XYZ file of C-alpha atoms in Angstrom:
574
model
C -106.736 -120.923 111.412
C -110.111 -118.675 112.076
C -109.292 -115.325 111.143
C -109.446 -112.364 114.134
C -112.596 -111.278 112.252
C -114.103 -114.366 112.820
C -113.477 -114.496 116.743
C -114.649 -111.247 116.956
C -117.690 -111.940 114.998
C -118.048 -115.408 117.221
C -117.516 -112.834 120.638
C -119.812 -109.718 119.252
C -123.091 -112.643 118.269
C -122.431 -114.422 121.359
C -122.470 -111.170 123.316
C -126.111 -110.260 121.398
C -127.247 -113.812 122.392
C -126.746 -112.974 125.800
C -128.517 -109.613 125.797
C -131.381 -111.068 124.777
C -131.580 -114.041 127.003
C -130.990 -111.260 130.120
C -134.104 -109.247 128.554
C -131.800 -106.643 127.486
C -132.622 -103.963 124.678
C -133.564 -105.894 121.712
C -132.065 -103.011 120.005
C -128.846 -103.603 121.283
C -128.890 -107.276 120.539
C -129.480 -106.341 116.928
C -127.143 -104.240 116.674
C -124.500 -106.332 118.502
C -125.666 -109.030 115.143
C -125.136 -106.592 112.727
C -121.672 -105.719 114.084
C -120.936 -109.039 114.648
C -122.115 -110.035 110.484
C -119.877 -106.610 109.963
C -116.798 -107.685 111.105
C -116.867 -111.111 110.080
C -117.282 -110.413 106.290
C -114.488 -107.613 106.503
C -111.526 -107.868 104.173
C -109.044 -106.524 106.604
C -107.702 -108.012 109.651
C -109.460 -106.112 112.530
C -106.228 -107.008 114.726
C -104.546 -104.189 112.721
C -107.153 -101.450 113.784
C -107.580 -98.840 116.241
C -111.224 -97.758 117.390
C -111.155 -94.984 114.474
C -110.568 -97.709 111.978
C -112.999 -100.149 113.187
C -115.655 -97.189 113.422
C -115.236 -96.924 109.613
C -116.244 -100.528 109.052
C -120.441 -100.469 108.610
C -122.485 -100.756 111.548
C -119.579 -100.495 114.286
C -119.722 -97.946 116.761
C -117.719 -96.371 119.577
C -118.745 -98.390 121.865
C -118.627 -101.798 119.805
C -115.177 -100.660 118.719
C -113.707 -100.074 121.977
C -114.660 -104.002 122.836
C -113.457 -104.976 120.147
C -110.004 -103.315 120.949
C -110.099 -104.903 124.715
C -110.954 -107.880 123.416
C -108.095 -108.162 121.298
C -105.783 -107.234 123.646
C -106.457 -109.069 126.655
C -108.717 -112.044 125.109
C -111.933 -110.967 127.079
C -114.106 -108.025 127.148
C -115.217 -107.326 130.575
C -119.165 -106.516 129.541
C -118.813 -109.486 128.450
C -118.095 -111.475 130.848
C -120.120 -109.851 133.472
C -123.498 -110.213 131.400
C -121.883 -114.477 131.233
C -122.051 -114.731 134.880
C -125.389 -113.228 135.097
C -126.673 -116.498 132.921
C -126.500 -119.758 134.409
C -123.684 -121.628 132.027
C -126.694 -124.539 131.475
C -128.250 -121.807 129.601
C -125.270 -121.487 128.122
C -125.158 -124.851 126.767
C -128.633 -125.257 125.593
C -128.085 -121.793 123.295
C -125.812 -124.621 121.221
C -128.966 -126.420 120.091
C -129.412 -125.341 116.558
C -133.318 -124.477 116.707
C -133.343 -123.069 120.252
C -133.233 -119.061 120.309
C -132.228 -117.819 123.695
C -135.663 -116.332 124.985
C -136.748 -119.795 124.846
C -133.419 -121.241 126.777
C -134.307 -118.584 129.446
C -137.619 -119.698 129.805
C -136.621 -123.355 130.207
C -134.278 -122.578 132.964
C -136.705 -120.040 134.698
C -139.796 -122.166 134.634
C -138.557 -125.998 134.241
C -134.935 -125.427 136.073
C -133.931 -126.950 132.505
C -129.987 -126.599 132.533
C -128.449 -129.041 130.236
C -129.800 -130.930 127.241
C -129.720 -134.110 128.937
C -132.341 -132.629 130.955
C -134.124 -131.050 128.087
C -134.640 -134.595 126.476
C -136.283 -135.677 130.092
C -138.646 -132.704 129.874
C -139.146 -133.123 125.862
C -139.961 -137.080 127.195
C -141.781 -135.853 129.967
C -144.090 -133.420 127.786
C -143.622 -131.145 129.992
C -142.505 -128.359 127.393
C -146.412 -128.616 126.353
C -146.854 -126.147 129.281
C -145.099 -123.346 128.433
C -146.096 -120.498 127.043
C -144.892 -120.162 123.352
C -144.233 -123.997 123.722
C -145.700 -127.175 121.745
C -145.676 -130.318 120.036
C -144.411 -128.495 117.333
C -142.005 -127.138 119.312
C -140.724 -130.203 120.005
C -140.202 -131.416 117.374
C -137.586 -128.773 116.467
C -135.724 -128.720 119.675
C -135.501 -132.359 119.030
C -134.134 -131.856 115.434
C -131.690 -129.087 116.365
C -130.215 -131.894 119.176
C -129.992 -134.387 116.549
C -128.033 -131.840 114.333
C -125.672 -131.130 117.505
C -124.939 -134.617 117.740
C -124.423 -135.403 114.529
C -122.183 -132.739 113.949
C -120.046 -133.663 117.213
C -116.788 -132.079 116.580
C -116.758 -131.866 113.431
C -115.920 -128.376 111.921
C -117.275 -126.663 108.474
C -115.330 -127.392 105.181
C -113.554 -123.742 105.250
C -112.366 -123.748 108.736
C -110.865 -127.224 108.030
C -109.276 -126.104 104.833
C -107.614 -123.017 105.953
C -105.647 -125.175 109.010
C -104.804 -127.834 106.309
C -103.571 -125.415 103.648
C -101.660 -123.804 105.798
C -100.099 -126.865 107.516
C -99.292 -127.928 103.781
C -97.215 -125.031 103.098
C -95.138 -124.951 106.447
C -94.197 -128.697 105.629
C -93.734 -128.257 101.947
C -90.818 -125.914 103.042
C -89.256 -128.375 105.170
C -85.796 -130.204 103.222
C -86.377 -133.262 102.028
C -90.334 -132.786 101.265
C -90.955 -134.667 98.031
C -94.687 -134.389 98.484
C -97.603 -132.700 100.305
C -101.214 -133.003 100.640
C -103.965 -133.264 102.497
C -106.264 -136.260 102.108
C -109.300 -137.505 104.025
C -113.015 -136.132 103.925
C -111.454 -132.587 103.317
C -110.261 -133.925 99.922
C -113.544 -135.611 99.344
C -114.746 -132.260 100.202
C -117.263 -133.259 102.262
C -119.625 -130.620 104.499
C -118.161 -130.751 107.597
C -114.816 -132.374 108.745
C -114.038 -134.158 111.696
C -110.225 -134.200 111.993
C -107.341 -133.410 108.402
C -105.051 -136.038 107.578
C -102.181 -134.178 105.791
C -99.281 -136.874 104.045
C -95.492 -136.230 103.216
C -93.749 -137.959 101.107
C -89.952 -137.935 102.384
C -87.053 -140.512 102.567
C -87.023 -139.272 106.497
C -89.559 -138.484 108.238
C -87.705 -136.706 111.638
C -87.715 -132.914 110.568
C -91.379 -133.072 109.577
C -92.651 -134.453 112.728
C -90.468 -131.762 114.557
C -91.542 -129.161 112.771
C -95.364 -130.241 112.745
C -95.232 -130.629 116.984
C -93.407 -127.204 116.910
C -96.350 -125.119 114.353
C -97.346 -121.831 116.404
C -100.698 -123.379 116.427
C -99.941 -126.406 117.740
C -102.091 -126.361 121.351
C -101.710 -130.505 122.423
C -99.137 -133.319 120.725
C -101.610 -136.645 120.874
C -99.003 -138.655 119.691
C -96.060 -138.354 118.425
C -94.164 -141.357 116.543
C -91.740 -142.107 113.891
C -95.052 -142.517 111.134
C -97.475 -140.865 112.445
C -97.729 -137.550 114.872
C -101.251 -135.967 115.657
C -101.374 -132.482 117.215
C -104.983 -130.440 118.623
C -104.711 -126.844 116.967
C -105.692 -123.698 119.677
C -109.124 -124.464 117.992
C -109.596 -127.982 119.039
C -109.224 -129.696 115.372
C -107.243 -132.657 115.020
C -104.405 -132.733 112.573
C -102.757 -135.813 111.956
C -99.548 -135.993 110.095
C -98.263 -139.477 108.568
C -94.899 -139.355 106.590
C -94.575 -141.806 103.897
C -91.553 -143.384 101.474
C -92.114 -141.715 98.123
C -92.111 -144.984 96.269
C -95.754 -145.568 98.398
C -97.153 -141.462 97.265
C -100.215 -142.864 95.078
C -100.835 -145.550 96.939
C -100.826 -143.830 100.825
C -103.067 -141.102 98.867
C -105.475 -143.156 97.738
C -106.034 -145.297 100.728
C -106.141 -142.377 103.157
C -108.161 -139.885 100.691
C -111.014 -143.051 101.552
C -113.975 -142.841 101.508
C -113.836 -146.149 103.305
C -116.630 -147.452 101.376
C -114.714 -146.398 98.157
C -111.619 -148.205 99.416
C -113.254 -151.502 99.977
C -114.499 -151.310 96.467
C -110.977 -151.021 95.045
C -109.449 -153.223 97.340
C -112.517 -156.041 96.176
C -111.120 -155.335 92.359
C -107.519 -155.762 93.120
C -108.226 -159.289 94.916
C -110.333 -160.049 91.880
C -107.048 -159.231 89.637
C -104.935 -161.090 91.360
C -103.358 -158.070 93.689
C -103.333 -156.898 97.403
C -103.494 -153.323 97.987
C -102.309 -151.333 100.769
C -101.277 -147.937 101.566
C -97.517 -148.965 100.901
C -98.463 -150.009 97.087
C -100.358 -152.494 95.139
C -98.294 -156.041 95.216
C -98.544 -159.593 93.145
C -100.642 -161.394 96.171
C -98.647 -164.350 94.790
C -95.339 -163.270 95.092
C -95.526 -160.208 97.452
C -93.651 -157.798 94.883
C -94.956 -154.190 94.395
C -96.685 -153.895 91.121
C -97.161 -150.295 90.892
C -97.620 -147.468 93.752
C -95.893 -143.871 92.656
C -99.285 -142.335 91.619
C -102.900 -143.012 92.063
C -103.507 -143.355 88.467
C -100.815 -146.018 87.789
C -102.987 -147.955 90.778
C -106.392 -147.800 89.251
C -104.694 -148.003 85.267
C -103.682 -151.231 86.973
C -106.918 -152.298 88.069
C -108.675 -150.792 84.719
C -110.320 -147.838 85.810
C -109.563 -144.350 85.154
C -108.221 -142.025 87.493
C -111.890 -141.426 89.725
C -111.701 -137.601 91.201
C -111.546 -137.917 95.075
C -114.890 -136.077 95.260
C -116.668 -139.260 93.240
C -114.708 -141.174 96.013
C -117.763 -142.117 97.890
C -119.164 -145.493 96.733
C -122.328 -144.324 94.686
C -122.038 -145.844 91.864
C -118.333 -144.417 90.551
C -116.733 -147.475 90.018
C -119.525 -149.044 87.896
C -119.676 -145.483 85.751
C -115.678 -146.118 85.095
C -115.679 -149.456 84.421
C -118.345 -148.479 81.591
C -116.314 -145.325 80.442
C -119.339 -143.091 82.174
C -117.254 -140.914 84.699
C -118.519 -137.368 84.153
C -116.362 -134.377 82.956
C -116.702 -132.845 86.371
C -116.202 -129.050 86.701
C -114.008 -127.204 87.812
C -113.902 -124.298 89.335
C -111.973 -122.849 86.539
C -114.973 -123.007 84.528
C -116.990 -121.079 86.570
C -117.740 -117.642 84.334
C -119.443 -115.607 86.772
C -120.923 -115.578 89.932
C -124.908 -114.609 89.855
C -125.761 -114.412 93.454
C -123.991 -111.786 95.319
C -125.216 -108.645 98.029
C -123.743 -105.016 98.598
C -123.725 -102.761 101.767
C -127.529 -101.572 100.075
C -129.145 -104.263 102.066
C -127.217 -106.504 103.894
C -123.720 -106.678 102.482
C -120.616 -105.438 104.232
C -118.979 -103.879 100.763
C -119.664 -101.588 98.565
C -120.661 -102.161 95.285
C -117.888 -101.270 93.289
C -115.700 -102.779 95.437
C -117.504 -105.862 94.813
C -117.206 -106.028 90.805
C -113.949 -104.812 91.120
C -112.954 -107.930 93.388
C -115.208 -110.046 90.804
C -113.167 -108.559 88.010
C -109.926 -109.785 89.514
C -111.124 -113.372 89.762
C -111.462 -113.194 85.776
C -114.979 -113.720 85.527
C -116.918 -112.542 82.317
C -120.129 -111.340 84.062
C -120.748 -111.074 87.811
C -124.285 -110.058 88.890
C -125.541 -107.452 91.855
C -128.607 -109.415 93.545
C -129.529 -107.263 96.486
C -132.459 -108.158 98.789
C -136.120 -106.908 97.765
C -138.394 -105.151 99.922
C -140.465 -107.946 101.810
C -137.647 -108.504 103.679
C -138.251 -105.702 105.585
C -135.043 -105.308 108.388
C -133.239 -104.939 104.564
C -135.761 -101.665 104.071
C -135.116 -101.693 100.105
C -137.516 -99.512 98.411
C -138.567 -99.014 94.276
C -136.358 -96.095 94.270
C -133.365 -97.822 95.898
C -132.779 -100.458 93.757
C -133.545 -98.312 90.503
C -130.956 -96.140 91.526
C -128.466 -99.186 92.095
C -129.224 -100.240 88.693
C -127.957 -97.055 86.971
C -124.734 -97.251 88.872
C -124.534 -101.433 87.920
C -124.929 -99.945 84.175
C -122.378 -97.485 84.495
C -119.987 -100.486 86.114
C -120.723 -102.796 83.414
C -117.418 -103.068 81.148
C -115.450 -100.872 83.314
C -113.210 -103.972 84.712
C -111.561 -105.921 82.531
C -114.868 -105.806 80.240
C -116.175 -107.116 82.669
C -120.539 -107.527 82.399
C -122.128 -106.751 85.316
C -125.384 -107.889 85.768
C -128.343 -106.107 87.697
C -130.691 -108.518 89.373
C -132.432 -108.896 92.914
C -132.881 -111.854 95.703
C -136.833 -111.801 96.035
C -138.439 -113.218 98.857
C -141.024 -116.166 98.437
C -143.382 -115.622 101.105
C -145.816 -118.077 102.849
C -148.263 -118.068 99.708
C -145.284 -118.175 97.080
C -145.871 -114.513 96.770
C -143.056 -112.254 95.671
C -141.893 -108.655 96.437
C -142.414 -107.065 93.030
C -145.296 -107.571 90.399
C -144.130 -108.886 87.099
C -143.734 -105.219 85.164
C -141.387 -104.477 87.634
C -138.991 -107.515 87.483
C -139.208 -107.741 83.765
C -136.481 -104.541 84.081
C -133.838 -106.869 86.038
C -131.556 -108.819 84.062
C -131.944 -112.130 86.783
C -134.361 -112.861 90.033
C -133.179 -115.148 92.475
C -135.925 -116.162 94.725
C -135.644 -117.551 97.995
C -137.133 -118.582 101.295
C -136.541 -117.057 104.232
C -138.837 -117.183 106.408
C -141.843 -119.170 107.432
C -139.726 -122.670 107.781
C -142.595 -124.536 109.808
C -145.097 -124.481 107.310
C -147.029 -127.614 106.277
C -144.858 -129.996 103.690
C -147.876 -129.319 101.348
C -147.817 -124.912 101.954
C -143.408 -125.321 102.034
C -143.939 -127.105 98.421
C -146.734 -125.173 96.958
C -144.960 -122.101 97.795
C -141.663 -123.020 96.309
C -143.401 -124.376 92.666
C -145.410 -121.242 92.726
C -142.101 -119.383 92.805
C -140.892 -121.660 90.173
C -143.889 -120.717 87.798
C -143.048 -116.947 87.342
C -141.158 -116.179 84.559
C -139.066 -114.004 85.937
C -137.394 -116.243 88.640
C -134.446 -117.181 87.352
C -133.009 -119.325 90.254
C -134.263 -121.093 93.093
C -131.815 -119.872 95.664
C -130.258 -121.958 98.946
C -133.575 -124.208 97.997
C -133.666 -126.329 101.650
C -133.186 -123.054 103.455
C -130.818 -125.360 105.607
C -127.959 -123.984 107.954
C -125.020 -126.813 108.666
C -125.412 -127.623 112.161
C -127.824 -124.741 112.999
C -130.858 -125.506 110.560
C -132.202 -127.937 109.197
C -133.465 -127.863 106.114
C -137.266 -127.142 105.114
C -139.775 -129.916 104.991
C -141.171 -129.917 101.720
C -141.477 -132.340 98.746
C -138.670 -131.470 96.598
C -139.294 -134.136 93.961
C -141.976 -131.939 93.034
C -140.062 -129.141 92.907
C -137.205 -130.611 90.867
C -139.896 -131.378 88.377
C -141.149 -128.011 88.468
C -138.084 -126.741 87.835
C -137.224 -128.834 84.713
C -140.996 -128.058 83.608
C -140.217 -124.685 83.928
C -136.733 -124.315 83.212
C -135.613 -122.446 86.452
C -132.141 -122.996 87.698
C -131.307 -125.118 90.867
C -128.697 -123.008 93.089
C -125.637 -124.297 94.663
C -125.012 -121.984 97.174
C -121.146 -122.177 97.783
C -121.626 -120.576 101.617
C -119.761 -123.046 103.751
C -122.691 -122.548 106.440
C -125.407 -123.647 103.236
C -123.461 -125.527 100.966
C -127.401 -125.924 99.688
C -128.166 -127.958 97.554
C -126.450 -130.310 99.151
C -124.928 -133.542 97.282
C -127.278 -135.731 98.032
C -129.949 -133.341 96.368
C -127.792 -132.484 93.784
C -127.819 -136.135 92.245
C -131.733 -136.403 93.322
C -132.514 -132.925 91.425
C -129.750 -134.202 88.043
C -132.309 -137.056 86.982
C -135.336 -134.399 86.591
C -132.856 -133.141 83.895
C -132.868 -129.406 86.045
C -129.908 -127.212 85.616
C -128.187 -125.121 88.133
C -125.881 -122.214 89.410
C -123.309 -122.476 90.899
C -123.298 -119.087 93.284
C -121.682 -117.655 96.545
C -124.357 -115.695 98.140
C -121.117 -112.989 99.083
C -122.004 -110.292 101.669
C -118.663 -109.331 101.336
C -115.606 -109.426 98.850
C -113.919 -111.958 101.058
C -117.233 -114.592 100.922
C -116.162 -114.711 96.764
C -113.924 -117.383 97.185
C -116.063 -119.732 98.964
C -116.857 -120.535 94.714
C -114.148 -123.495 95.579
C -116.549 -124.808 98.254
C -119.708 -124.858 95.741
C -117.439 -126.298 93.076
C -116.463 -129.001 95.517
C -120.015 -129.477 96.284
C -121.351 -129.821 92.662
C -118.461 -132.088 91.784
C -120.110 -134.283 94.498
C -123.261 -134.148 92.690
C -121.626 -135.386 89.711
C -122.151 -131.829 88.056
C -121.060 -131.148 84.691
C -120.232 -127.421 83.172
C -123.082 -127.937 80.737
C -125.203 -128.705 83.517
C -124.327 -125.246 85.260
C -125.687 -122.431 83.747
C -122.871 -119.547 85.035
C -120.534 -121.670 83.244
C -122.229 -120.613 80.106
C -121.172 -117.882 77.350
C -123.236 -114.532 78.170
C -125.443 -114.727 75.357
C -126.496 -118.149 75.949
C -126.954 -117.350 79.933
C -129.247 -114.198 78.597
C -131.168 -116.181 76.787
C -131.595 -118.409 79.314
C -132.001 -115.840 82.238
C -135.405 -114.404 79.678
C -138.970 -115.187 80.389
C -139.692 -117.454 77.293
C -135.447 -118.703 76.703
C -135.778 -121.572 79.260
């Protein structure tokens, strides 16, 4: 379930949102954003502070602490809610168009009466946008984008939200008597972007005391359905859980078949016909005869059909059965392989902790090396300065070993700007250990400028990494328009690493890219982009992703040894 730091973040960026569609202090608004990012990457539950203790987390005042108290006590915050009825609730609704910042919603209510985003497609139809100030065909085209995300997305729900409900419905049912088996299945084992509802099985002789205690879980808002197989609750957060209990002679067989994908399980079911079988979630059986050949385990299913267990992230009919019927399945990795995490930010810029409480939370997760990549100067709102970072590095030096021998690594997220410039010349990045480089600004370039830019960054042989490459937000972004065949190639040419940004909201490169990106022969890192200690172990969710991607640990370059990483992370080692 979301975390009280996460409604409260959701509350404080809605309430800066507001401010700035009522023409209020664009100050406020930013700071509102900054409290709201605060909170949100916090390791301690805000529920357990007073105002003094919330004033002591970064960027939260008096004033933002005292809402934060009211709303955590009563469920509103009355400033709130009086700056809500102030804005017409179709305003409201268009501010969920990824793409569509609230001046803009504002100005299609005051001048167009625009209210809803049925109406919005009329006016998009009608051209009439055209006429706005700040408006045009350009324009357009993103509101209509950002709608297409919306719909797409529906109500589905990012990978981490989905996993924390499922991992804790897991444990409350593994406790129940009689539990020989629990897991969750479905797209969330696939580990797929978004989800749209968790599937969690039991196996269990009975199946009464599980759907009792499911309908009964404290977070438990609607029972759908409730039945003697199958019981489906809506959490107090609108996600669908469904909950089917099956006979423990049927485990491998019930996993499979509701792990999917669909696609996947039409594949398998095609084989089993082919061999003479007929599979169903209750077991693979003799067609002839009707009696259960095998059904305990997934891999005594596909051992029957000759294949190899296939890792439920494969599960997605592009190409996995071929690769196992050949003996091709990749040695995926895991996240256990992961050796450090080269991507991270500290309260310097935008982070919400410190910096040694950062490598000391890095230390804990057992990682080798772990490397400090705080924003350079040309993004400005971050106001890093030469001196700033220098002084950061001395205190990264004095870190490094300190942990667990620990190596911490000092390096810097550099901004590619609109001509593939970057913050710092080249004497002053050869005295970082690593450059990430990203975009993050300027998405609306020309597909030729968006490209150019990001080779450009490619070429310098200080840039390391090529970091969230699409730029892309789930559900609130889309990704950048530019070629990125050519800048897969120029990334193999050049030898510059391909990030993986384990953020649930990035998850970029996405799979898709991943496998597009693998046949330039480009390798990449596998990286959480933390703000926080708490963001450091989304590293599952990047794992997840890059195991979609058919990603091997050779293949991912903070799986490496720390000699072989330096050499690589040196102008001239790549």
């Amino acid at each position: 379930m979301a975390r009280p730091n996460e409604e409260v973040e959701a509350l404080l960026q809605e309430y800066a949102d507001l401010v700035a569609i009522t023409g209020g202090d664009a100050f406020k608004a930013r700071a509102y954003e900054k409290a709201a990012r605060a909170i949100g990457g916090f390791p301690t539950d805000v529920s357990k502070l007073d105002v003094k203790g919330l004033r002591d987390i970064p960027n939260v005042g008096k004033s933002i602490a005292e809402k934060v108290v009211e709303f955590l006590r009563t469920g509103q915050v009355s400033d709130v809610e009086e700056v809500r009825a102030s804005v017409p609730a179709g305003v409201r609704e268009l501010l969920t168009i990824p793409t569509l910042g609230p001046k803009k919603a504002m100005t299609l209510y005051e001048e167009l009466r625009v209210s809803s985003v049925d109406e919005l497609l009329d006016a998009i139809h009608d051209k009439r946008l055209r006429d706005l100030k700040g408006f045009g065909e350009r324009t357009e085209e993103n509101v209509l984008h950002g709608i297409a995300l919306m719909q797409k997305a529906g109500g589905r729900i990012l990978l981490n939200s989905a996993m924390d409900v499922a991992e804790q419905v897991v444990a409350e049912l593994s406790r129940v008597k009689g539990c020989e088996g629990c897991a969750y299945a479905g797209s969330l084992r696939r580990m797929r972007e978004t989800i749209g509802d968790v599937d969690v099985l039991v196996a269990a002789e009975r199946s009464a005391a599980f759907m009792e205690a499911f309908s009964g879980l404290p977070y438990t808002a609607e029972v759908i359905a409730h039945g003697e197989k199958k019981t489906s609750i809506r959490t107090t957060k609108g996600l669908q859980v469904d909950l089917r209990v099956l006979p423990p002679d049927s485990w491998g067989a019930g996993l499979l078949y509701f792990t999917g994908s669909k696609a996947h399980n039409i594949r398998v079911r095609e084989m089993a016909i082919r061999h003479g079988y007929k599979l169903s979630e209750y077991g693979l059986f003799h067609a002839k005869s009707g009696k259960k050949a095998v059904s305990g385990t997934e891999e005594d299913i596909y051992a029957k059909l000759g294949l190899p267990w296939i890792p439920p992230t494969l599960r997605e009919d592009r190409g996995e059965i071929a690769a196992a019927l050949k003996g091709e399945l990749p040695e995926l990795i895991e996240e256990g392989d992961i050796r450090g995490d080269l991507h991270t930010h500290t309260d310097l810029t935008d982070g919400v902790s410190g910096l040694e409480d950062m490598v000391a939370a890095a230390a804990d997760r057992g990682y080798a090396y772990f490397a400090i990549t705080d924003h350079a100067p040309n993004l400005y709102m971050q106001r890093m300065t030469d001196q700033k970072i220098l002084a950061q590095r001395e205190k990264v030096r004095a870190l490094d070993g300190k942990h667990r021998r620990m190596h911490v690594l000092h390096g810097t997220e550099l901004n590619i700007g609109p001509e593939g410039d970057l913050d710092w010349p080249d004497d002053f990045l050869a005295g970082f250990d690593l450059c990430v480089a990203s975009v993050h600004s300027h998405f609306n370039q020309s597909r030729e400028e968006l490209t150019r830019r990001l080779v450009r960054a490619c070429e310098n042989p200080y840039v390391s990494i090529i970091g969230h490459p699409t730029t892309r937000q789930i559900g609130k972004r889309p990704g950048i328009d530019a070629d990125f065949d050519e800048v897969f190639a120029a990334c193999a040419r050049t030898g510059t690493a391909l990030e993986v940004n384990s953020h649930p909201e990035r998850l970029d490169l996405g799979d898709e890219e991943i496998l597009r990106a693998k046949r330039y022969g480009v390798k990449f890192a596998v990286n959480t982009d933390a703000h926080s200690v708490v963001h450091l172990p989304y590293m599952r969710f990047g794992v997840g992703t890059a195991q979609r991607g058919w990603l091997t640990k050779d293949e991912v370059i903070n799986t490496w040894p720390l000699q072989k990483l330096r050499r690589f992370l040196r102008p001239g080692g790549r």
